[in-house]
Coordinates of C-alpha atoms in Angstrom, one line a residue:
X18 CA -42.6 27.3 47.5
X19 CA -40.9 26.3 44.2
X20 CA -37.6 28.1 43.5
X21 CA -36.8 29.4 40.0
X22 CA -34.2 26.6 39.4
X23 CA -36.7 24.0 40.5
X24 CA -39.4 25.5 38.2
X25 CA -36.9 25.3 35.3
X26 CA -36.1 21.7 36.2
X27 CA -39.8 20.8 36.3
X28 CA -40.3 22.5 33.0
X29 CA -37.4 20.6 31.4
X30 CA -38.8 17.3 32.7
X31 CA -42.2 18.2 31.3
X32 CA -40.7 19.0 27.9
X33 CA -38.8 15.7 27.9
X34 CA -41.9 13.8 28.9
X35 CA -44.0 15.4 26.1
X36 CA -41.1 14.8 23.6
X37 CA -40.9 11.2 24.6
X38 CA -44.7 10.8 24.4
X39 CA -44.7 12.4 21.0
X40 CA -41.9 10.1 19.8
X41 CA -43.8 7.1 21.2
X42 CA -47.0 8.2 19.5
X43 CA -45.0 8.8 16.3
X44 CA -43.7 5.2 16.5
X45 CA -47.1 3.8 17.2
X46 CA -48.5 5.7 14.2
X47 CA -45.7 4.3 12.0
X48 CA -46.2 0.7 13.2
X49 CA -49.4 -1.2 13.9
X50 CA -47.5 -4.1 15.3
X51 CA -47.6 -4.9 19.0
X52 CA -44.5 -4.9 21.2
X53 CA -44.4 -7.8 23.7
X54 CA -42.4 -7.6 26.8
X55 CA -40.4 -10.4 28.4
X56 CA -40.4 -10.7 32.2
X57 CA -37.3 -11.6 34.2
X58 CA -36.2 -15.2 33.5
X59 CA -33.2 -17.4 34.3
X60 CA -30.3 -16.9 31.8
X61 CA -29.0 -19.3 29.2
X62 CA -25.3 -18.9 29.0
X63 CA -23.4 -20.9 26.3
X64 CA -20.0 -22.6 26.1
X65 CA -18.0 -24.6 23.7
X66 CA -16.0 -27.8 24.4
X67 CA -13.5 -28.9 21.8
X68 CA -10.5 -30.8 23.1
X69 CA -8.9 -30.9 19.6
X70 CA -8.7 -27.1 19.1
X71 CA -9.4 -25.5 22.5
X72 CA -6.3 -26.8 24.2
X73 CA -3.4 -24.5 23.5
X74 CA -2.1 -21.0 23.1
X75 CA -3.5 -20.3 19.6
X76 CA -6.0 -17.4 20.0
X77 CA -8.0 -18.3 16.9
X78 CA -10.3 -21.0 18.3
X79 CA -11.0 -19.0 21.4
X80 CA -11.9 -15.9 19.3
X81 CA -14.1 -18.0 17.1
X82 CA -15.8 -19.4 20.2
X83 CA -16.4 -15.9 21.6
X84 CA -17.8 -14.8 18.2
X85 CA -20.2 -17.7 18.3
X86 CA -21.8 -16.0 21.3
X87 CA -20.3 -18.3 23.9
X88 CA -19.3 -16.8 27.3
X89 CA -17.6 -20.0 28.6
X90 CA -15.1 -22.6 27.4
X91 CA -14.7 -26.1 28.9
X92 CA -11.0 -27.1 29.1
X93 CA -9.7 -30.6 29.9
X94 CA -7.2 -30.7 32.8
X95 CA -5.1 -33.8 32.3
X96 CA -3.8 -34.5 35.8
X97 CA -1.5 -37.2 34.4
X98 CA 0.2 -34.7 32.1
X99 CA 0.6 -32.0 34.8
X100 CA 1.8 -34.2 37.6
X101 CA 5.2 -35.9 37.5
X102 CA 5.4 -39.4 36.0
X103 CA 7.2 -40.6 39.2
X104 CA 7.1 -38.8 42.5
X105 CA 10.3 -36.9 43.3
X106 CA 11.7 -36.7 46.8
X107 CA 9.9 -34.0 48.8
X108 CA 7.1 -33.6 46.3
X109 CA 4.1 -31.8 47.9
X110 CA 1.0 -32.6 45.7
X111 CA -1.0 -29.7 47.3
X112 CA 1.7 -27.1 46.3
X113 CA 1.5 -26.0 42.7
X114 CA 5.1 -24.8 42.8
X115 CA 6.4 -28.2 44.0
X116 CA 9.1 -29.5 41.6
X117 CA 7.6 -32.0 39.2
X118 CA 4.4 -30.1 38.3
X119 CA 4.2 -28.8 34.7
X120 CA 1.6 -26.2 34.2
X121 CA 2.8 -24.6 30.9
X122 CA 0.3 -26.2 28.5
X123 CA -2.7 -25.5 30.7
X124 CA -1.5 -22.0 31.5
X125 CA -1.4 -21.2 27.8
X126 CA -5.0 -22.4 27.2
X127 CA -6.4 -20.6 30.2
X128 CA -4.6 -17.3 29.3
X129 CA -5.8 -17.6 25.7
X130 CA -9.4 -18.2 26.9
X131 CA -9.3 -15.2 29.2
X132 CA -7.7 -13.1 26.5
X133 CA -10.8 -13.9 24.3
X134 CA -13.2 -12.9 27.1
X135 CA -14.2 -16.4 27.9
X136 CA -14.6 -17.9 31.4
X137 CA -12.7 -21.3 31.7
X138 CA -14.4 -24.4 33.1
X139 CA -11.5 -26.6 34.2
X140 CA -12.4 -30.3 34.0
X141 CA -10.1 -32.6 36.0
X142 CA -9.5 -36.1 34.5
X143 CA -6.8 -38.7 33.6
X144 CA -5.1 -40.3 36.6
X145 CA -1.3 -40.5 36.9
X146 CA 0.1 -44.0 37.1
X147 CA 1.2 -43.6 40.8
X148 CA -2.3 -42.3 41.8
X149 CA -4.5 -45.3 40.9
X150 CA -6.7 -46.9 43.5
X151 CA -8.0 -49.3 40.9
X152 CA -5.7 -49.8 37.9
X153 CA -6.9 -49.7 34.3
X154 CA -7.8 -52.9 32.5
X155 CA -8.1 -53.0 28.7
X156 CA -10.3 -50.1 27.6
X157 CA -11.6 -49.5 31.2
X158 CA -9.9 -46.5 32.9
X159 CA -9.5 -47.4 36.5
X160 CA -10.1 -45.0 39.3
X161 CA -7.9 -42.6 41.4
X162 CA -6.9 -42.5 45.0
X163 CA -9.2 -40.0 46.5
X164 CA -6.7 -38.2 48.7
X165 CA -4.3 -37.8 45.8
X166 CA -7.1 -36.3 43.7
X167 CA -8.0 -33.9 46.5
X168 CA -4.4 -32.8 46.8
X169 CA -4.1 -32.1 43.0
X170 CA -7.4 -30.2 43.1
X171 CA -5.9 -28.0 45.9
X172 CA -2.8 -27.4 43.8
X173 CA -4.9 -26.6 40.7
X174 CA -7.2 -24.1 42.5
X175 CA -4.2 -22.5 44.3
X176 CA -2.4 -22.1 41.0
X177 CA -5.3 -20.2 39.5
X178 CA -6.3 -18.2 42.6
X179 CA -5.3 -14.9 40.9
X180 CA -2.4 -14.3 43.3
X181 CA 0.5 -15.2 41.1
X182 CA 0.0 -13.4 37.8
X183 CA -2.2 -16.0 36.3
X184 CA -6.0 -15.7 35.7
X185 CA -8.3 -16.2 38.6
X186 CA -10.3 -19.4 37.7
X187 CA -13.5 -20.1 39.7
X188 CA -15.1 -23.2 38.1
X189 CA -13.8 -26.8 38.6
X190 CA -15.4 -29.9 37.1
X191 CA -14.9 -33.4 38.5
X192 CA -14.2 -36.0 35.8
X193 CA -16.0 -36.8 32.5
X194 CA -18.9 -39.3 32.3
X195 CA -18.1 -41.0 35.5
X196 CA -20.9 -43.5 35.0
X197 CA -18.9 -45.0 32.1
X198 CA -16.1 -47.4 32.7
X199 CA -14.2 -45.8 29.8
X200 CA -13.5 -42.9 32.1
X201 CA -14.0 -44.4 35.6
X202 CA -13.8 -48.0 36.7
X203 CA -15.5 -49.1 38.8
X204 CA -18.2 -46.7 37.7
X205 CA -19.8 -46.7 41.1
X206 CA -21.8 -43.8 42.6
X207 CA -19.9 -44.3 46.0
X208 CA -16.5 -44.0 44.2
X209 CA -17.6 -40.9 42.4
X210 CA -19.2 -39.3 45.4
X211 CA -15.9 -39.6 47.3
X212 CA -14.0 -38.0 44.4
X213 CA -16.4 -35.1 44.2
X214 CA -16.2 -34.4 47.9
X215 CA -12.4 -34.5 47.8
X216 CA -12.3 -32.0 45.0
X217 CA -15.0 -29.8 46.6
X218 CA -13.2 -29.7 50.0
X219 CA -10.0 -28.7 48.4
X220 CA -11.3 -26.2 45.9
X221 CA -13.6 -24.5 48.4
X222 CA -10.8 -24.3 50.9
X223 CA -8.8 -22.2 48.4
X224 CA -11.9 -19.9 47.8
X225 CA -15.4 -20.6 49.1
X226 CA -16.8 -18.8 46.0
X227 CA -15.4 -21.4 43.6
X228 CA -17.9 -23.6 41.8
X229 CA -17.6 -27.3 41.8
X230 CA -19.4 -29.1 38.9
X231 CA -20.4 -32.8 39.3
X232 CA -22.2 -35.2 37.1
X233 CA -21.3 -34.8 33.4
X234 CA -22.9 -38.2 32.9
X235 CA -23.2 -40.3 29.7
X236 CA -26.9 -40.3 28.8
X237 CA -27.2 -44.0 28.2
X238 CA -26.7 -47.1 30.3
X239 CA -24.8 -50.0 28.6
X240 CA -24.8 -53.3 30.6
X241 CA -21.8 -55.5 30.7
X242 CA -21.7 -58.3 28.0
X243 CA -19.2 -60.7 26.5
X244 CA -19.0 -58.7 23.3
X245 CA -18.7 -55.3 24.9
X246 CA -15.6 -54.7 27.0
X247 CA -16.8 -51.5 28.6
X248 CA -20.1 -50.6 30.4
X249 CA -21.9 -47.6 31.8
X250 CA -24.4 -47.2 34.6
X251 CA -27.9 -45.9 33.8
X252 CA -27.5 -42.1 34.6
X253 CA -30.7 -41.6 36.6
X254 CA -30.0 -44.6 38.8
X255 CA -26.4 -43.6 39.2
X256 CA -27.5 -40.1 40.2
X257 CA -30.1 -41.4 42.7
X258 CA -27.5 -43.6 44.4
X259 CA -25.0 -40.7 44.5
X260 CA -27.6 -38.5 46.2
X261 CA -28.9 -41.3 48.5
X262 CA -32.5 -41.1 47.1
X263 CA -35.1 -43.8 46.4
X264 CA -37.0 -44.2 43.2
X265 CA -40.5 -42.7 42.7
X266 CA -42.2 -39.4 42.5
X267 CA -41.7 -38.8 46.3
X268 CA -38.2 -40.0 47.0
X269 CA -36.9 -40.6 50.5
X270 CA -33.4 -40.9 51.9
X271 CA -31.6 -44.2 51.4
X272 CA -28.4 -43.3 53.2
X273 CA -27.0 -40.4 55.2
X274 CA -23.9 -39.6 53.0
X275 CA -23.6 -36.0 51.8
X276 CA -22.2 -34.8 48.5
X277 CA -20.7 -31.3 48.1
X278 CA -21.1 -29.6 44.7
X279 CA -22.6 -26.3 43.3
X280 CA -23.6 -27.4 39.8
X281 CA -25.0 -30.6 38.5
X282 CA -24.2 -31.3 34.8
X283 CA -25.3 -33.8 32.2
X284 CA -24.7 -34.7 28.5
X285 CA -28.2 -35.3 27.1
X286 CA -27.5 -36.6 23.7
X287 CA -30.8 -37.3 22.1
X288 CA -32.5 -39.3 19.3
X289 CA -35.4 -38.0 17.2
X290 CA -35.0 -34.3 17.9
X291 CA -34.8 -31.9 20.9
X292 CA -38.0 -33.4 22.5
X293 CA -36.9 -37.0 22.2
X294 CA -37.2 -39.3 25.3
X295 CA -35.1 -42.3 26.1
X296 CA -36.5 -45.8 25.7
X297 CA -34.9 -46.9 28.9
X298 CA -36.5 -45.5 32.1
X299 CA -33.2 -44.4 33.7
X300 CA -31.5 -43.0 30.6
X301 CA -31.7 -39.2 30.2
X302 CA -32.1 -37.5 26.8
X303 CA -33.3 -34.0 26.4
X304 CA -36.9 -35.0 26.8
X305 CA -36.0 -36.6 30.2
X306 CA -34.4 -33.5 31.7
X307 CA -37.5 -32.9 33.9
X308 CA -36.8 -36.2 35.6
X309 CA -33.2 -35.4 36.3
X310 CA -34.0 -31.9 37.5
X311 CA -36.6 -33.5 39.9
X312 CA -34.0 -35.8 41.4
X313 CA -31.6 -32.9 41.8
X314 CA -34.2 -30.8 43.5
X315 CA -35.1 -33.7 45.8
X316 CA -31.4 -34.1 46.8
X317 CA -31.2 -30.4 47.6
X318 CA -34.5 -30.4 49.5
X319 CA -33.5 -33.4 51.7
X320 CA -30.1 -31.7 52.4
X321 CA -28.1 -34.5 50.7
X322 CA -26.5 -31.9 48.4
X323 CA -24.3 -29.4 50.3
X324 CA -23.6 -26.0 48.7
X325 CA -23.3 -22.5 50.0
X326 CA -25.4 -21.2 47.0
X327 CA -28.3 -22.2 44.8
X328 CA -27.4 -25.4 43.0
X329 CA -27.4 -24.9 39.2
X330 CA -28.2 -27.3 36.4
X331 CA -25.9 -27.3 33.3
X332 CA -25.4 -29.1 30.1
X333 CA -21.6 -29.5 29.6
X334 CA -21.6 -31.4 26.3
X335 CA -24.1 -31.7 23.5
X336 CA -24.2 -31.6 19.7
X337 CA -25.7 -32.9 16.5
X338 CA -23.5 -34.5 13.8
X339 CA -24.5 -33.3 10.4
X340 CA -24.9 -34.7 6.9
X341 CA -22.7 -33.6 5.2
X342 CA -20.1 -34.7 6.1
X343 CA -21.4 -37.7 8.1
X344 CA -23.7 -40.1 6.3
X345 CA -26.9 -41.0 8.3
X346 CA -26.7 -37.9 10.4
X347 CA -29.2 -35.1 10.5
X348 CA -29.3 -32.9 7.4
X349 CA -27.9 -29.4 7.8
X350 CA -31.3 -27.9 8.0
X351 CA -32.6 -30.4 10.5
X352 CA -29.6 -30.2 12.7
X353 CA -29.9 -26.4 12.6
X354 CA -33.5 -26.4 13.7
X355 CA -32.8 -29.0 16.4
X356 CA -29.9 -26.9 17.7
X357 CA -32.2 -24.0 18.5
X358 CA -34.9 -26.3 19.9
X359 CA -32.3 -28.1 22.0
X360 CA -31.3 -24.8 23.6
X361 CA -34.9 -24.0 24.2
X362 CA -35.7 -27.4 25.7
X363 CA -32.7 -27.2 28.0
X364 CA -33.6 -23.6 29.2
X365 CA -37.2 -24.4 29.9
X366 CA -36.1 -27.3 32.1
X367 CA -33.9 -25.1 34.3
X368 CA -30.5 -25.4 32.5
X369 CA -28.6 -22.1 32.8
X370 CA -25.5 -23.1 30.8
X371 CA -25.5 -25.0 27.5
X372 CA -22.2 -26.4 26.0
X373 CA -21.7 -27.3 22.4
X374 CA -19.3 -30.0 21.1
X375 CA -17.3 -29.2 18.8
X376 CA -16.0 -26.0 17.3
X377 CA -14.9 -27.6 14.0
X378 CA -15.6 -31.0 12.5
X379 CA -12.8 -33.5 12.7
X380 CA -11.2 -34.5 9.4
X381 CA -11.6 -37.9 7.8
X382 CA -14.4 -40.4 7.9
X383 CA -14.5 -41.0 11.6
X384 CA -16.8 -39.5 14.3
X385 CA -17.0 -35.9 15.7
X386 CA -18.9 -34.2 13.0
X387 CA -20.9 -31.9 15.2
X388 CA -18.8 -28.8 14.7
X389 CA -20.1 -25.3 14.4
X390 CA -17.8 -25.2 11.4
X391 CA -17.0 -27.6 8.6
X392 CA -13.5 -29.0 8.6
X393 CA -11.1 -26.8 6.6
X394 CA -7.5 -26.8 5.5
X395 CA -6.9 -24.5 8.4
X396 CA -9.1 -23.3 11.2
X397 CA -9.1 -19.7 9.8
X398 CA -10.5 -21.0 6.5
X399 CA -13.2 -23.3 8.0
X400 CA -16.6 -22.6 6.6
X401 CA -19.4 -21.9 9.2
X402 CA -22.4 -24.2 9.3
X403 CA -25.9 -22.8 9.7
X404 CA -25.8 -24.5 13.0
X405 CA -23.5 -21.7 14.1
X406 CA -26.2 -19.1 13.6
X407 CA -28.7 -21.3 15.5
X408 CA -26.3 -21.6 18.4
X409 CA -25.4 -17.9 18.4
X410 CA -29.0 -16.6 17.9
X411 CA -31.5 -19.4 18.7
X412 CA -35.1 -18.8 17.7
X413 CA -38.1 -21.2 17.8
X414 CA -41.8 -20.8 16.9
X415 CA -44.7 -23.1 17.4
X416 CA -48.2 -22.9 15.9
X417 CA -51.3 -23.2 18.0
X418 CA -54.9 -22.8 17.2
X419 CA -55.0 -19.0 16.9
X420 CA -51.5 -18.0 18.2
X421 CA -47.8 -18.6 17.6
X422 CA -45.5 -18.9 20.6
X423 CA -41.9 -17.7 20.1
X424 CA -38.7 -18.0 22.1
X425 CA -35.1 -17.1 21.7
X426 CA -32.0 -15.5 23.1
X427 CA -30.3 -12.6 21.3
X428 CA -26.6 -13.0 20.6
X429 CA -25.7 -10.0 22.8
X430 CA -27.5 -11.6 25.9
X431 CA -28.9 -8.2 26.9
X432 CA -32.0 -6.1 26.4
X433 CA -32.9 -5.6 22.8
X434 CA -36.0 -5.0 20.7
X435 CA -36.4 -8.2 18.6
X436 CA -38.4 -8.0 15.4
X437 CA -40.4 -11.1 14.5
X438 CA -41.0 -11.6 10.8
X439 CA -43.2 -14.0 8.8
X440 CA -42.9 -15.5 5.3
X441 CA -45.6 -17.5 3.5
X442 CA -44.0 -20.7 2.2
X443 CA -40.3 -21.3 1.4
X444 CA -40.1 -18.3 -0.9
X445 CA -41.4 -14.8 -1.0
X446 CA -40.9 -11.7 1.1
X447 CA -40.7 -11.3 4.8
X448 CA -43.2 -9.2 6.7
X449 CA -42.8 -7.8 10.3
X450 CA -45.6 -9.2 12.5
X451 CA -44.5 -8.2 16.0
X452 CA -41.8 -6.9 18.3
X453 CA -40.6 -8.6 21.4
X454 CA -38.4 -6.9 24.0
X455 CA -35.7 -9.3 25.4
X456 CA -35.0 -9.1 29.1
X457 CA -31.6 -8.4 30.8
X458 CA -30.4 -11.9 30.0
X459 CA -31.3 -11.6 26.3
X460 CA -34.2 -14.0 26.6
X461 CA -37.3 -13.1 24.6
X462 CA -40.6 -15.0 24.5
X463 CA -44.2 -14.2 23.7
X464 CA -47.4 -15.7 22.5
X465 CA -48.4 -13.8 19.4
X466 CA -51.9 -13.3 18.3
X467 CA -51.2 -14.2 14.7
X468 CA -53.1 -15.9 11.9
X469 CA -50.6 -18.4 10.5
X470 CA -50.4 -21.8 8.9
X471 CA -48.1 -24.8 8.8
X472 CA -46.6 -23.6 5.5
X473 CA -45.4 -20.4 7.1
X474 CA -41.9 -19.6 8.4
X475 CA -40.8 -17.1 11.1
X476 CA -37.5 -15.5 12.0
X477 CA -36.1 -13.0 14.4
X478 CA -34.0 -9.9 13.8
X479 CA -32.2 -8.0 16.5
X480 CA -29.4 -5.3 16.8
X481 CA -26.1 -7.0 17.3
X482 CA -27.5 -10.4 16.4
X483 CA -28.5 -10.0 12.8
X484 CA -31.1 -12.5 11.5
X485 CA -31.9 -15.9 13.0
X486 CA -32.4 -18.9 10.8
X487 CA -35.9 -19.2 9.3
X488 CA -38.0 -21.6 11.4
X489 CA -40.8 -23.6 9.8
X490 CA -44.2 -24.0 11.6
X491 CA -44.3 -27.5 10.1
X492 CA -42.8 -29.9 12.7
X493 CA -40.4 -32.4 11.1
X494 CA -40.7 -36.1 12.0
X495 CA -37.4 -38.0 12.2
X496 CA -37.5 -40.3 15.2
X497 CA -34.6 -42.5 14.3
X498 CA -32.1 -39.7 13.5
X499 CA -29.6 -39.4 16.3
X500 CA -26.7 -37.3 17.4
X501 CA -24.0 -39.5 15.9
X502 CA -25.1 -40.3 12.4
X503 CA -26.2 -43.9 11.7
X504 CA -25.7 -45.1 15.3
X505 CA -29.0 -46.7 16.3
X506 CA -30.7 -45.5 19.5
X507 CA -30.3 -47.6 22.6
X508 CA -33.2 -50.1 23.0
X509 CA -34.9 -51.4 26.0
X510 CA -33.3 -54.7 27.1
X511 CA -35.4 -57.8 27.0

């Protein structure tokens, strides 16, 4: 028996259903365009790494990073600057309150990042003079004593455990490009494995939920020579050795050593666009990410990688220098297209966090012209590049025989209805051709039944995101344009 209140409730629900149905029918009547749904996918979070601007208390670069759609910021932790130059009596390297430690500069950066709504990724590097196991020589950096590194990592994680009025930081990165002697010498997998394990043991002892990031490799191997004073190990060979894996499509164990980390990261700088592949078999550009992911999965499957959670795959440094200001670099339009494509290429190969280098171009005629902003007299007056739009609201479209596939991520990284628009040629009006609903991670993708031609352009429009850059269905060809201007791509050695 249905009570009167229940009958009223059922009536109200029926009215709401009919109203919603009528509204839906009204929308359908007003729009002949199909709405495509996007199933659940992995996310693509974004970060910015800029050691020139994102290193102090000034809130402006952090606010600009957040406004670029980033959720994370990578911050350098200079061990040699925080630790005492000489060890005082009674110094306890595991205790962040021990006399001699100086946290003020890093505290200011971490608090500014948190204040802007960004999650810090703390990257440990730079050995104090008293902590070297192998001392620096010329441009080569030397390597730290592993117990000393572990002790500092414990102090660092304890300092930011959220118990002493400072932010609770949960992500710790081990070194930068450890396969390059400029940062670690000897650049040996066994040396780096011991460093990662020491940091992981210490950081996880403070909080088992903390993430430890390993890898961060230079994408190219550079053998030793008489002319070149530094060297780098080929990244895929370095990784296989670290993870105790053989070469081949079905790798087997080559040693029993374990390595403890939660995230594997790489710096896949690339020549010739987002789908470029390295000429050397063990180098890793964007087009080679499937090979690196396969090695990572093999290491996890054979239990050589130890983690209490699913191991993630990140890009912790990437960018395209632009012309202007750097001669020989990708044009602004090409770099903007390649930015969106690079994010797509990373995401479809399992990367869940993508980090851009830099926030603003460096001044002068030197390197570092991959900023989201042109260099200005002040950071607040810096002029945004179109690359910023591509990073904040990436959108790509590819022409097939009778369809066009589209992919993107809305700037709000949540569920939105994304409008897909088309324009014939480089001029003319835009026309809506479809709608795509993004999923809870802001990812949207679809294969549109659409008559289009190479001369056509597409773009996306979404609430909170604005308009993406226009994306041409004509694929550009620029195989020798690289990430750093006129620097030639590495070639296969004879």
